[in-house]
CSV table of C-alpha atoms in Angstrom, one decimal:
chain,number,residue,atom,x,y,z
A,1,UNK,CA,-157.4,46.6,-13.7
A,2,UNK,CA,-161.2,46.3,-13.9
A,3,UNK,CA,-162.9,43.4,-15.6
A,4,UNK,CA,-164.0,45.7,-18.5
A,5,UNK,CA,-160.6,46.9,-19.5
A,6,UNK,CA,-159.4,43.8,-21.4
A,7,UNK,CA,-162.6,43.8,-23.4
A,8,UNK,CA,-162.2,47.5,-24.1
A,9,UNK,CA,-158.7,46.9,-25.4
A,10,UNK,CA,-160.0,44.2,-27.7
A,11,UNK,CA,-162.7,46.4,-29.0
A,12,UNK,CA,-160.3,49.2,-29.8
A,13,UNK,CA,-158.1,46.7,-31.7
A,14,UNK,CA,-161.1,45.5,-33.7
A,15,UNK,CA,-162.2,48.9,-34.7
A,16,UNK,CA,-158.7,50.1,-35.6
A,17,UNK,CA,-158.3,47.3,-38.2
A,18,UNK,CA,-160.1,48.3,-41.4
A,19,UNK,CA,-159.4,45.1,-43.2
A,20,UNK,CA,-161.7,43.0,-41.0
A,21,UNK,CA,-162.4,41.9,-37.4
A,22,UNK,CA,-159.3,41.3,-35.4
A,23,UNK,CA,-159.0,40.7,-31.7
A,24,UNK,CA,-155.9,41.7,-29.8
A,25,UNK,CA,-155.2,38.2,-28.4
A,26,UNK,CA,-152.5,39.2,-26.1
A,27,UNK,CA,-151.1,42.6,-25.5
A,28,UNK,CA,-147.6,41.4,-24.6
A,29,UNK,CA,-147.2,39.4,-27.8
A,30,UNK,CA,-147.2,36.0,-26.0
A,31,UNK,CA,-149.9,34.7,-28.4
A,32,UNK,CA,-153.5,33.8,-28.1
A,33,UNK,CA,-154.9,32.9,-24.7
A,34,UNK,CA,-158.1,32.0,-23.1
A,35,UNK,CA,-161.0,29.7,-24.0
A,36,UNK,CA,-164.7,30.0,-24.5
A,37,UNK,CA,-165.2,28.8,-20.9
A,38,UNK,CA,-162.7,31.1,-19.2
A,39,UNK,CA,-164.0,33.6,-16.6
A,40,UNK,CA,-164.3,36.4,-19.2
A,41,UNK,CA,-166.5,34.3,-21.6
A,42,UNK,CA,-168.1,31.6,-19.4
A,43,UNK,CA,-171.5,33.3,-18.8
A,44,UNK,CA,-171.8,34.5,-22.3
A,45,UNK,CA,-170.9,31.1,-23.8
A,46,UNK,CA,-173.2,29.1,-21.6
A,47,UNK,CA,-176.0,31.6,-22.2
A,48,UNK,CA,-175.8,31.7,-26.1
A,49,UNK,CA,-175.2,28.0,-26.4
A,50,UNK,CA,-178.3,27.4,-24.2
A,51,UNK,CA,-180.3,29.6,-26.6
A,52,UNK,CA,-179.1,27.5,-29.5
A,53,UNK,CA,-180.0,24.3,-27.6
A,54,UNK,CA,-183.5,25.5,-27.0
A,55,UNK,CA,-184.0,26.4,-30.6
A,56,UNK,CA,-182.6,23.0,-31.6
A,57,UNK,CA,-185.1,21.3,-29.3
A,58,UNK,CA,-188.0,23.3,-30.7
A,59,UNK,CA,-186.9,22.6,-34.3
A,60,UNK,CA,-186.7,18.8,-33.7
A,61,UNK,CA,-189.7,18.6,-31.5
A,62,UNK,CA,-192.5,20.5,-33.3
A,63,UNK,CA,-192.4,18.2,-36.3
A,64,UNK,CA,-193.7,15.4,-34.2
A,65,UNK,CA,-196.5,17.5,-32.7
A,66,UNK,CA,-197.5,19.3,-35.9
A,67,UNK,CA,-199.6,16.5,-37.5
A,68,UNK,CA,-201.6,16.1,-34.3
A,69,UNK,CA,-202.1,19.9,-34.0
A,70,UNK,CA,-203.3,20.2,-37.6
A,71,UNK,CA,-205.7,17.3,-37.2
A,72,UNK,CA,-207.2,18.7,-34.0
A,73,UNK,CA,-207.5,22.2,-35.5
A,74,UNK,CA,-209.1,20.8,-38.6
A,75,UNK,CA,-206.3,22.3,-40.7
A,76,UNK,CA,-204.6,19.3,-42.4
A,77,UNK,CA,-205.1,21.0,-45.8
A,78,UNK,CA,-203.1,23.9,-44.5
A,79,UNK,CA,-200.4,21.7,-42.9
A,80,UNK,CA,-197.5,22.8,-45.2
A,81,UNK,CA,-198.1,26.5,-44.5
A,82,UNK,CA,-197.2,25.9,-40.8
A,83,UNK,CA,-193.7,25.2,-42.1
A,84,UNK,CA,-193.5,27.8,-44.9
A,85,UNK,CA,-194.9,30.6,-42.7
A,86,UNK,CA,-191.9,30.1,-40.4
A,87,UNK,CA,-189.4,30.2,-43.2
A,88,UNK,CA,-190.7,33.2,-45.1
A,89,UNK,CA,-190.8,35.5,-42.0
A,90,UNK,CA,-187.4,34.2,-40.9
A,91,UNK,CA,-185.9,35.5,-44.1
A,92,UNK,CA,-187.2,39.0,-43.4
A,93,UNK,CA,-186.0,38.7,-39.8
A,94,UNK,CA,-182.5,37.9,-40.9
A,95,UNK,CA,-182.2,41.0,-43.1
A,96,UNK,CA,-183.7,43.2,-40.3
A,97,UNK,CA,-181.4,41.8,-37.7
A,98,UNK,CA,-178.3,42.4,-39.9
A,99,UNK,CA,-179.1,46.1,-40.2
A,100,UNK,CA,-180.2,46.4,-36.6
A,101,UNK,CA,-177.1,44.8,-35.3
A,102,UNK,CA,-174.7,46.8,-37.5
A,103,UNK,CA,-176.4,50.1,-36.5
A,104,UNK,CA,-177.1,49.6,-32.7
A,105,UNK,CA,-175.4,46.3,-31.8
A,106,UNK,CA,-176.8,42.7,-31.4
A,107,UNK,CA,-178.4,43.1,-28.0
A,108,UNK,CA,-181.7,44.6,-29.0
A,109,UNK,CA,-182.4,42.3,-32.0
A,110,UNK,CA,-181.4,39.2,-29.9
A,111,UNK,CA,-183.8,40.3,-27.1
A,112,UNK,CA,-186.6,41.1,-29.6
A,113,UNK,CA,-186.0,37.9,-31.5
A,114,UNK,CA,-186.2,35.7,-28.4
A,115,UNK,CA,-189.3,37.5,-27.3
A,116,UNK,CA,-191.0,37.0,-30.7
A,117,UNK,CA,-189.9,33.4,-30.8
A,118,UNK,CA,-191.5,32.8,-27.4
A,119,UNK,CA,-194.6,34.8,-28.3
A,120,UNK,CA,-195.0,32.7,-31.5
A,121,UNK,CA,-194.8,29.5,-29.5
A,122,UNK,CA,-197.4,30.8,-27.0
A,123,UNK,CA,-199.7,31.9,-29.9
A,124,UNK,CA,-199.4,28.5,-31.6
A,125,UNK,CA,-199.8,26.6,-28.4
A,126,UNK,CA,-203.0,28.4,-27.4
A,127,UNK,CA,-204.5,28.6,-31.0
A,128,UNK,CA,-208.1,27.6,-31.4
A,129,UNK,CA,-208.0,27.7,-35.2
A,130,UNK,CA,-205.4,26.7,-37.8
A,131,UNK,CA,-205.0,30.2,-39.1
A,132,UNK,CA,-204.0,31.3,-35.6
A,133,UNK,CA,-201.6,28.4,-35.4
A,134,UNK,CA,-200.0,29.5,-38.7
A,135,UNK,CA,-199.8,33.1,-37.5
A,136,UNK,CA,-197.9,31.9,-34.4
A,137,UNK,CA,-195.5,30.0,-36.6
A,138,UNK,CA,-194.9,33.2,-38.6
A,139,UNK,CA,-194.2,35.3,-35.5
A,140,UNK,CA,-191.9,32.5,-34.3
A,141,UNK,CA,-190.0,32.5,-37.7
A,142,UNK,CA,-189.5,36.3,-37.4
A,143,UNK,CA,-188.0,35.8,-34.0
A,144,UNK,CA,-185.8,32.9,-35.2
A,145,UNK,CA,-184.4,35.0,-38.0
A,146,UNK,CA,-183.5,37.9,-35.6
A,147,UNK,CA,-181.9,35.5,-33.2
A,148,UNK,CA,-179.6,33.6,-35.5
A,149,UNK,CA,-178.1,36.7,-37.1
A,150,UNK,CA,-177.7,38.5,-33.7
A,151,UNK,CA,-175.9,35.4,-32.4
A,152,UNK,CA,-173.4,35.5,-35.2
A,153,UNK,CA,-172.7,39.2,-34.6
A,154,UNK,CA,-172.2,38.5,-30.9
A,155,UNK,CA,-169.6,35.8,-31.7
A,156,UNK,CA,-167.8,38.2,-34.1
A,157,UNK,CA,-167.6,40.9,-31.5
A,158,UNK,CA,-167.2,39.1,-28.2
A,159,UNK,CA,-164.7,36.4,-29.1
A,160,UNK,CA,-161.2,36.7,-30.4
A,161,UNK,CA,-160.6,35.2,-33.8
A,162,UNK,CA,-158.9,32.1,-32.4
A,163,UNK,CA,-161.9,31.3,-30.2
A,164,UNK,CA,-164.6,31.6,-32.8
A,165,UNK,CA,-164.1,28.0,-34.2
A,166,UNK,CA,-164.6,26.6,-30.7
A,167,UNK,CA,-167.9,28.5,-30.1
A,168,UNK,CA,-169.2,27.5,-33.5
A,169,UNK,CA,-168.3,23.9,-32.6
A,170,UNK,CA,-170.3,24.3,-29.4
A,171,UNK,CA,-173.3,25.6,-31.5
A,172,UNK,CA,-173.1,22.4,-33.6
A,173,UNK,CA,-172.8,20.2,-30.6
A,174,UNK,CA,-176.0,21.8,-29.2
A,175,UNK,CA,-178.0,20.0,-31.9
A,176,UNK,CA,-176.8,16.5,-31.1
A,177,UNK,CA,-178.9,15.7,-28.0
A,178,UNK,CA,-182.0,17.5,-29.4
A,179,UNK,CA,-181.8,15.6,-32.7
A,180,UNK,CA,-182.0,12.3,-30.8
A,181,UNK,CA,-184.1,13.2,-27.8
A,182,UNK,CA,-186.3,15.9,-29.3
A,183,UNK,CA,-188.7,13.8,-31.3
A,184,UNK,CA,-189.0,11.1,-28.6
A,185,UNK,CA,-189.7,13.7,-25.9
A,186,UNK,CA,-192.2,15.5,-28.1
A,187,UNK,CA,-194.0,12.3,-28.9
A,188,UNK,CA,-194.2,11.4,-25.2
A,189,UNK,CA,-195.5,14.9,-24.3
A,190,UNK,CA,-198.0,14.9,-27.2
A,191,UNK,CA,-199.3,11.5,-26.3
A,192,UNK,CA,-199.7,12.0,-22.5
A,193,UNK,CA,-200.1,15.8,-22.1
A,194,UNK,CA,-201.2,17.0,-25.5
A,195,UNK,CA,-199.5,18.7,-28.4
A,196,UNK,CA,-200.0,22.2,-26.9
A,197,UNK,CA,-197.5,21.6,-24.2
A,198,UNK,CA,-194.7,21.0,-26.8
A,199,UNK,CA,-195.2,24.7,-27.7
A,200,UNK,CA,-196.1,26.1,-24.3
A,201,UNK,CA,-193.2,24.5,-22.4
A,202,UNK,CA,-190.3,26.0,-24.3
A,203,UNK,CA,-190.9,29.7,-23.6
A,204,UNK,CA,-190.5,29.1,-19.8
A,205,UNK,CA,-187.1,27.7,-20.5
A,206,UNK,CA,-185.9,30.8,-22.3
A,207,UNK,CA,-185.7,32.8,-19.0
A,208,UNK,CA,-182.5,31.0,-17.9
A,209,UNK,CA,-180.3,31.7,-20.9
A,210,UNK,CA,-181.6,35.2,-21.2
A,211,UNK,CA,-180.7,36.0,-17.6
A,212,UNK,CA,-177.3,34.5,-18.0
A,213,UNK,CA,-176.3,35.9,-21.4
A,214,UNK,CA,-177.8,39.4,-21.5
A,215,UNK,CA,-175.5,41.0,-18.9
A,216,UNK,CA,-172.5,39.5,-20.6
A,217,UNK,CA,-173.7,40.7,-24.0
A,218,UNK,CA,-174.3,44.2,-22.7
A,219,UNK,CA,-170.8,44.3,-21.4
A,220,UNK,CA,-168.9,42.8,-24.4
A,221,UNK,CA,-171.0,43.2,-27.6
A,222,UNK,CA,-173.5,46.0,-27.1
A,223,UNK,CA,-173.6,49.2,-29.2
A,224,UNK,CA,-172.3,49.8,-32.7
A,225,UNK,CA,-168.9,48.4,-33.8
A,226,UNK,CA,-167.5,52.0,-33.8
A,227,UNK,CA,-169.1,54.0,-31.0
A,228,UNK,CA,-167.6,57.2,-32.3
A,229,UNK,CA,-168.9,56.9,-35.9
A,230,UNK,CA,-172.3,58.4,-36.8
A,231,UNK,CA,-175.1,55.8,-36.8
A,232,UNK,CA,-176.0,54.9,-40.4
A,233,UNK,CA,-179.6,55.3,-41.5
A,234,UNK,CA,-181.8,52.3,-42.2
A,235,UNK,CA,-181.3,51.0,-45.7
A,236,UNK,CA,-184.8,51.1,-46.9
A,237,UNK,CA,-183.9,49.4,-50.2
A,238,UNK,CA,-182.7,46.3,-48.3
A,239,UNK,CA,-185.9,46.3,-46.3
A,240,UNK,CA,-187.9,46.3,-49.5
A,241,UNK,CA,-185.6,43.5,-50.8
A,242,UNK,CA,-186.2,41.5,-47.7
A,243,UNK,CA,-190.0,41.8,-48.1
A,244,UNK,CA,-189.5,40.7,-51.8
A,245,UNK,CA,-187.5,37.7,-50.9
A,246,UNK,CA,-190.0,36.6,-48.2
A,247,UNK,CA,-192.9,37.0,-50.6
A,248,UNK,CA,-191.1,35.3,-53.4
A,249,UNK,CA,-190.2,32.3,-51.2
A,250,UNK,CA,-193.8,32.0,-50.0
A,251,UNK,CA,-195.1,32.0,-53.5
A,252,UNK,CA,-192.5,29.5,-54.7
A,253,UNK,CA,-193.3,27.1,-51.8
A,254,UNK,CA,-197.0,27.4,-52.4
A,255,UNK,CA,-196.6,26.6,-56.1
A,256,UNK,CA,-194.3,23.6,-55.2
A,257,UNK,CA,-196.9,22.1,-52.8
A,258,UNK,CA,-199.5,21.7,-55.5
A,259,UNK,CA,-199.3,19.4,-58.5
A,260,UNK,CA,-201.8,21.3,-60.6
A,261,UNK,CA,-201.2,23.5,-63.7
A,262,UNK,CA,-202.4,26.7,-62.0
A,263,UNK,CA,-199.6,26.3,-59.4
A,264,UNK,CA,-197.1,27.3,-62.1
A,265,UNK,CA,-198.3,30.9,-61.9
A,266,UNK,CA,-197.5,31.6,-58.2
A,267,UNK,CA,-194.2,29.7,-58.7
A,268,UNK,CA,-193.3,31.8,-61.7
A,269,UNK,CA,-194.1,35.0,-59.8
A,270,UNK,CA,-192.1,33.8,-56.8
A,271,UNK,CA,-189.0,33.2,-59.0
A,272,UNK,CA,-189.5,36.6,-60.6
A,273,UNK,CA,-189.4,38.2,-57.2
A,274,UNK,CA,-186.5,36.1,-55.9
A,275,UNK,CA,-184.0,36.7,-58.7
A,276,UNK,CA,-183.5,40.5,-58.2
A,277,UNK,CA,-184.0,40.4,-54.4
A,278,UNK,CA,-181.4,37.7,-53.9
A,279,UNK,CA,-178.9,39.5,-56.1
A,280,UNK,CA,-179.4,42.6,-54.1
A,281,UNK,CA,-179.0,40.9,-50.7
A,282,UNK,CA,-176.1,38.7,-51.3
A,283,UNK,CA,-172.5,39.9,-51.8
A,284,UNK,CA,-171.5,41.1,-55.3
A,285,UNK,CA,-170.0,38.2,-57.2
A,286,UNK,CA,-171.8,35.4,-55.3
A,287,UNK,CA,-173.3,33.8,-58.3
A,288,UNK,CA,-170.0,33.6,-60.2
A,289,UNK,CA,-168.1,32.3,-57.1
A,290,UNK,CA,-165.8,35.3,-56.8
A,291,UNK,CA,-163.0,34.6,-54.4
A,292,UNK,CA,-163.4,35.4,-50.7
A,293,UNK,CA,-166.6,36.3,-49.1
A,294,UNK,CA,-168.9,35.7,-52.1
A,295,UNK,CA,-167.7,32.1,-52.4
A,296,UNK,CA,-168.1,31.6,-48.6
A,297,UNK,CA,-171.8,32.7,-48.9
A,298,UNK,CA,-172.4,30.6,-52.0
A,299,UNK,CA,-170.8,27.5,-50.5
A,300,UNK,CA,-173.0,27.7,-47.4
A,301,UNK,CA,-176.1,27.6,-49.7
A,302,UNK,CA,-174.8,24.8,-51.8
A,303,UNK,CA,-173.8,22.6,-48.9
A,304,UNK,CA,-177.0,23.2,-46.8
A,305,UNK,CA,-179.3,23.0,-49.8
A,306,UNK,CA,-177.9,19.8,-51.3
A,307,UNK,CA,-177.6,18.0,-48.0
A,308,UNK,CA,-181.0,18.9,-46.6
A,309,UNK,CA,-182.8,18.3,-49.9
A,310,UNK,CA,-181.3,14.8,-50.0
A,311,UNK,CA,-181.7,14.0,-46.3
A,312,UNK,CA,-185.4,14.8,-46.5
A,313,UNK,CA,-185.9,11.8,-48.8
A,314,UNK,CA,-183.8,9.3,-46.8
A,315,UNK,CA,-186.5,8.2,-44.3
A,316,UNK,CA,-189.1,8.0,-47.1
A,317,UNK,CA,-186.8,5.8,-49.2
A,318,UNK,CA,-186.1,3.5,-46.3
A,319,UNK,CA,-189.8,3.2,-45.4
A,320,UNK,CA,-191.2,2.7,-48.9
A,321,UNK,CA,-188.4,0.8,-50.6
A,322,UNK,CA,-186.8,-1.3,-47.7
A,323,UNK,CA,-189.9,-1.7,-45.5
A,324,UNK,CA,-188.4,-0.1,-42.4
A,325,UNK,CA,-190.7,1.4,-39.7
A,326,UNK,CA,-190.5,5.2,-39.4
A,327,UNK,CA,-188.7,4.8,-36.1
A,328,UNK,CA,-186.0,2.6,-37.6
A,329,UNK,CA,-185.7,4.9,-40.6
A,330,UNK,CA,-185.1,7.8,-38.3
A,331,UNK,CA,-182.6,5.9,-36.1
A,332,UNK,CA,-180.6,5.1,-39.2
A,333,UNK,CA,-179.6,8.8,-39.3
A,334,UNK,CA,-179.0,9.2,-35.6
A,335,UNK,CA,-175.3,8.6,-35.8
A,336,UNK,CA,-175.1,11.6,-38.1
A,337,UNK,CA,-175.7,14.0,-35.3
A,338,UNK,CA,-172.6,12.7,-33.5
A,339,UNK,CA,-170.3,12.8,-36.6
A,340,UNK,CA,-171.6,16.3,-37.4
A,341,UNK,CA,-170.4,17.5,-34.0
A,342,UNK,CA,-167.1,15.7,-34.6
A,343,UNK,CA,-166.6,17.4,-37.9
A,344,UNK,CA,-167.2,20.8,-36.2
A,345,UNK,CA,-164.9,19.8,-33.4
A,346,UNK,CA,-162.1,19.0,-35.8
A,347,UNK,CA,-162.3,22.3,-37.6
A,348,UNK,CA,-162.0,24.1,-34.2
A,349,UNK,CA,-158.6,22.5,-33.4
A,350,UNK,CA,-155.8,25.1,-33.7
A,351,UNK,CA,-153.7,22.8,-35.9
A,352,UNK,CA,-156.4,22.8,-38.6
A,353,UNK,CA,-156.4,26.6,-39.1
A,354,UNK,CA,-153.6,26.7,-41.8
A,355,UNK,CA,-155.5,24.0,-43.7
A,356,UNK,CA,-159.0,25.3,-43.4
A,357,UNK,CA,-159.6,25.6,-47.1
A,358,UNK,CA,-158.4,22.1,-47.8
A,359,UNK,CA,-160.6,20.8,-44.9
A,360,UNK,CA,-163.7,22.4,-46.4
A,361,UNK,CA,-162.9,20.9,-49.8
A,362,UNK,CA,-162.5,17.5,-48.2
A,363,UNK,CA,-165.8,18.0,-46.3
A,364,UNK,CA,-167.7,18.8,-49.5
A,365,UNK,CA,-166.2,15.8,-51.2
A,366,UNK,CA,-167.5,13.6,-48.3
A,367,UNK,CA,-170.9,15.2,-48.6
A,368,UNK,CA,-171.0,14.5,-52.3
A,369,UNK,CA,-169.9,10.9,-51.7
A,370,UNK,CA,-172.5,10.3,-49.0
A,371,UNK,CA,-175.4,11.6,-51.2
A,372,UNK,CA,-174.2,9.5,-54.2
A,373,UNK,CA,-174.0,6.3,-52.1
A,374,UNK,CA,-177.4,6.8,-50.5
A,375,UNK,CA,-179.5,5.4,-53.4
A,376,UNK,CA,-177.5,2.2,-53.5
A,377,UNK,CA,-179.9,0.8,-50.9
A,378,UNK,CA,-182.5,0.8,-53.6
A,379,UNK,CA,-180.7,-2.5,-54.6
A,380,UNK,CA,-182.1,-5.0,-52.1
A,381,UNK,CA,-178.7,-6.8,-51.9
A,382,UNK,CA,-177.2,-3.7,-50.3
A,383,UNK,CA,-177.7,-3.7,-46.5
A,384,UNK,CA,-179.3,-0.7,-44.9
A,385,UNK,CA,-176.3,-0.1,-42.7
A,386,UNK,CA,-174.4,1.1,-45.8
A,387,UNK,CA,-176.6,4.1,-46.0
A,388,UNK,CA,-176.3,4.8,-42.3
A,389,UNK,CA,-172.5,4.6,-42.5
A,390,UNK,CA,-172.5,6.8,-45.6
A,391,UNK,CA,-174.7,9.4,-44.0
A,392,UNK,CA,-172.5,9.5,-40.9
A,393,UNK,CA,-169.5,10.3,-43.3
A,394,UNK,CA,-171.5,13.0,-45.0
A,395,UNK,CA,-172.5,14.6,-41.6
A,396,UNK,CA,-168.8,14.6,-40.7
A,397,UNK,CA,-168.1,16.6,-43.8
A,398,UNK,CA,-171.1,18.9,-43.1
A,399,UNK,CA,-169.9,19.6,-39.6
A,400,UNK,CA,-166.5,20.8,-40.9
A,401,UNK,CA,-168.1,22.8,-43.8
A,402,UNK,CA,-170.9,24.6,-42.0
A,403,UNK,CA,-168.8,25.7,-39.0
A,404,UNK,CA,-165.9,26.7,-41.2
A,405,UNK,CA,-168.1,29.0,-43.4
A,406,UNK,CA,-169.3,30.8,-40.3
A,407,UNK,CA,-165.7,31.3,-39.1
A,408,UNK,CA,-164.5,32.5,-42.5
A,409,UNK,CA,-167.4,34.9,-42.8
A,410,UNK,CA,-166.4,36.7,-39.6
A,411,UNK,CA,-162.7,36.6,-40.6
A,412,UNK,CA,-163.5,38.3,-44.0
A,413,UNK,CA,-166.0,40.9,-42.7
A,414,UNK,CA,-165.3,44.3,-41.3
A,415,UNK,CA,-166.7,44.9,-37.9
A,416,UNK,CA,-169.5,47.2,-39.1
A,417,UNK,CA,-170.5,44.6,-41.8
A,418,UNK,CA,-170.8,41.4,-39.7
A,419,UNK,CA,-174.5,41.8,-39.3
A,420,UNK,CA,-175.3,42.3,-43.0
A,421,UNK,CA,-172.9,39.5,-44.1
A,422,UNK,CA,-174.3,37.1,-41.4
A,423,UNK,CA,-177.7,37.8,-42.8
A,424,UNK,CA,-176.5,37.0,-46.3
A,425,UNK,CA,-175.0,33.7,-45.1
A,426,UNK,CA,-178.3,32.7,-43.5
A,427,UNK,CA,-180.3,33.8,-46.5
A,428,UNK,CA,-178.1,31.7,-48.7
A,429,UNK,CA,-178.6,28.7,-46.3
A,430,UNK,CA,-182.3,29.0,-46.0
A,431,UNK,CA,-183.3,29.9,-49.5
A,432,UNK,CA,-181.2,27.2,-51.1
A,433,UNK,CA,-183.1,24.7,-48.9
A,434,UNK,CA,-186.3,25.8,-50.4
A,435,UNK,CA,-185.0,26.0,-54.0
A,436,UNK,CA,-183.3,22.6,-54.0
A,437,UNK,CA,-186.0,20.8,-52.1
A,438,UNK,CA,-188.5,22.2,-54.6
A,439,UNK,CA,-186.4,21.0,-57.5
A,440,UNK,CA,-185.9,17.6,-55.9
A,441,UNK,CA,-189.6,17.3,-55.1
A,442,UNK,CA,-190.5,18.2,-58.7
A,443,UNK,CA,-188.2,15.5,-60.0
A,444,UNK,CA,-189.5,13.0,-57.5
A,445,UNK,CA,-193.1,13.7,-58.4
A,446,UNK,CA,-192.3,13.6,-62.2
A,447,UNK,CA,-190.9,10.1,-62.0
A,448,UNK,CA,-193.7,8.5,-60.0
A,449,UNK,CA,-192.9,9.6,-56.4
A,450,UNK,CA,-196.1,11.6,-55.9
A,451,UNK,CA,-196.5,14.9,-54.2
A,452,UNK,CA,-193.8,15.4,-51.6
A,453,UNK,CA,-196.2,17.0,-49.1
A,454,UNK,CA,-198.2,13.8,-49.1
A,455,UNK,CA,-195.6,11.3,-49.9
A,456,UNK,CA,-193.7,11.8,-46.7
A,457,UNK,CA,-196.5,10.4,-44.8
A,458,UNK,CA,-197.1,7.5,-47.1
A,459,UNK,CA,-197.1,3.9,-45.7
A,460,UNK,CA,-194.5,1.5,-47.0
A,461,UNK,CA,-197.1,-0.3,-49.1
A,462,UNK,CA,-197.5,2.7,-51.3
A,463,UNK,CA,-193.9,2.4,-52.5
A,464,UNK,CA,-192.7,5.0,-55.0
A,465,UNK,CA,-190.7,4.2,-58.1
A,466,UNK,CA,-187.0,3.7,-57.3
A,467,UNK,CA,-186.0,6.0,-60.2
A,468,UNK,CA,-187.9,8.8,-58.4
A,469,UNK,CA,-185.4,8.6,-55.5
A,470,UNK,CA,-182.4,8.4,-57.8
A,471,UNK,CA,-183.6,11.6,-59.5
A,472,UNK,CA,-183.3,13.3,-56.2
A,473,UNK,CA,-180.0,12.0,-54.8
A,474,UNK,CA,-177.8,11.9,-57.9
A,475,UNK,CA,-178.4,15.6,-58.9
A,476,UNK,CA,-177.8,16.6,-55.3
A,477,UNK,CA,-174.6,14.7,-55.3
A,478,UNK,CA,-173.6,16.7,-58.4
A,479,UNK,CA,-174.5,20.0,-56.6
A,480,UNK,CA,-172.3,19.0,-53.7
A,481,UNK,CA,-169.5,18.2,-56.1
A,482,UNK,CA,-169.8,21.7,-57.5
A,483,UNK,CA,-169.5,22.9,-53.9
A,484,UNK,CA,-166.1,21.1,-53.6
A,485,UNK,CA,-164.9,23.3,-56.4
A,486,UNK,CA,-166.4,26.5,-54.8
A,487,UNK,CA,-164.5,25.6,-51.6
A,488,UNK,CA,-161.2,26.1,-53.5
A,489,UNK,CA,-162.1,29.8,-53.9
A,490,UNK,CA,-162.7,30.7,-50.2
A,491,UNK,CA,-159.4,32.6,-49.8
A,492,UNK,CA,-158.5,36.0,-51.3
A,493,UNK,CA,-157.1,36.2,-54.8
A,494,UNK,CA,-153.5,35.0,-54.9
A,495,UNK,CA,-150.8,37.2,-56.2
A,496,UNK,CA,-149.1,35.8,-59.3
């Protein structure tokens, strides 16, 4: 028997099951076998996890180099657009990758995405003006959007259902070391070699995971889900919706970065664009938490948006209210990377599968608890370690929730829909970050916190009003609590 034959049998089993992706774990009925590091999966697993690792390093490193780059390029006034450009183009890339993967397989969008990601880094790293730097970030965001959705499709096609929690746990673990080492390494490189090398060094490292993963992807996950079915035409309506959601997000971010009356106009136009485009790109029933896939997509946005919006204000609160240095404030969250990986590891254990919905409910409850406890350090009698411990608990919950939503999405998606549904999951994740961070930032500014874009760099002596922080954390805790209810609706409708 050739090495390709077991994979061909799996593919046939997946295609023949119209209710969703299903891998034939074992033809003789002995039960699931193998692991993500067995000979059939080893090269693919190491390759795609290495891609995630490099993306994680980039995401955690560029934030340290960005202020220096903006100052040297005389573009401090455009600083925020270096972040928003990445996000807005990534939304378009997600939708494009979803259609591309479903029509032709994930190999081409993954290759194009990594190429665009590397090209964007090179463009930013060699930029002589801020507008070129921002353009590079936009190209990089397009690549990032293509890559993340293509990776999800690869997991859905190349791994049997019982192996997907493990590979998702590996993705989560790939962020642990970068979250701790990335800022330190970036700061050292920026200080001794210059900020440009933070951007120019990563593209060289992309060669290894590409060389390792591409042959395995071509063998196990290339082509459409059903090779015998006619290739569906491009959905031009979804492409237009993707352009609309990118433009709407850009306008909303621009309006949220300015504390002037005229910023209300672009913000209003952005919202007017977002409402119909989001409704068209997310599964029907998402906003009313319909059971099954719509609730999975909604929960991903609620969890990611509430947690990230709250976490963005934790270092600022510790610096301005408790007098910690930025380094110590960052270290107070370092344990969270480990517990996030632990939560993802727990959900990957076989014994948790029958209790996945309960695990996600518990995870969201831990997230809500952590966010609610965070502002307790505004009381000087409460030691700072209380927040560090609470955030570690919240990250434990997030690790279980985020990985589980990815696993459930693949379980509930037909093979030919994994790309589009993965794009919807990522859109829900990314867009909720912008919306809830904008809402939290507005509340923060309204109660004396100042403009978020400037407040995050404030020195401790410029302390914001404590109520401004409470106005961020407590509503986000409420949003997370709503997520715990949505988590009870992840399964299909039960028969009565």
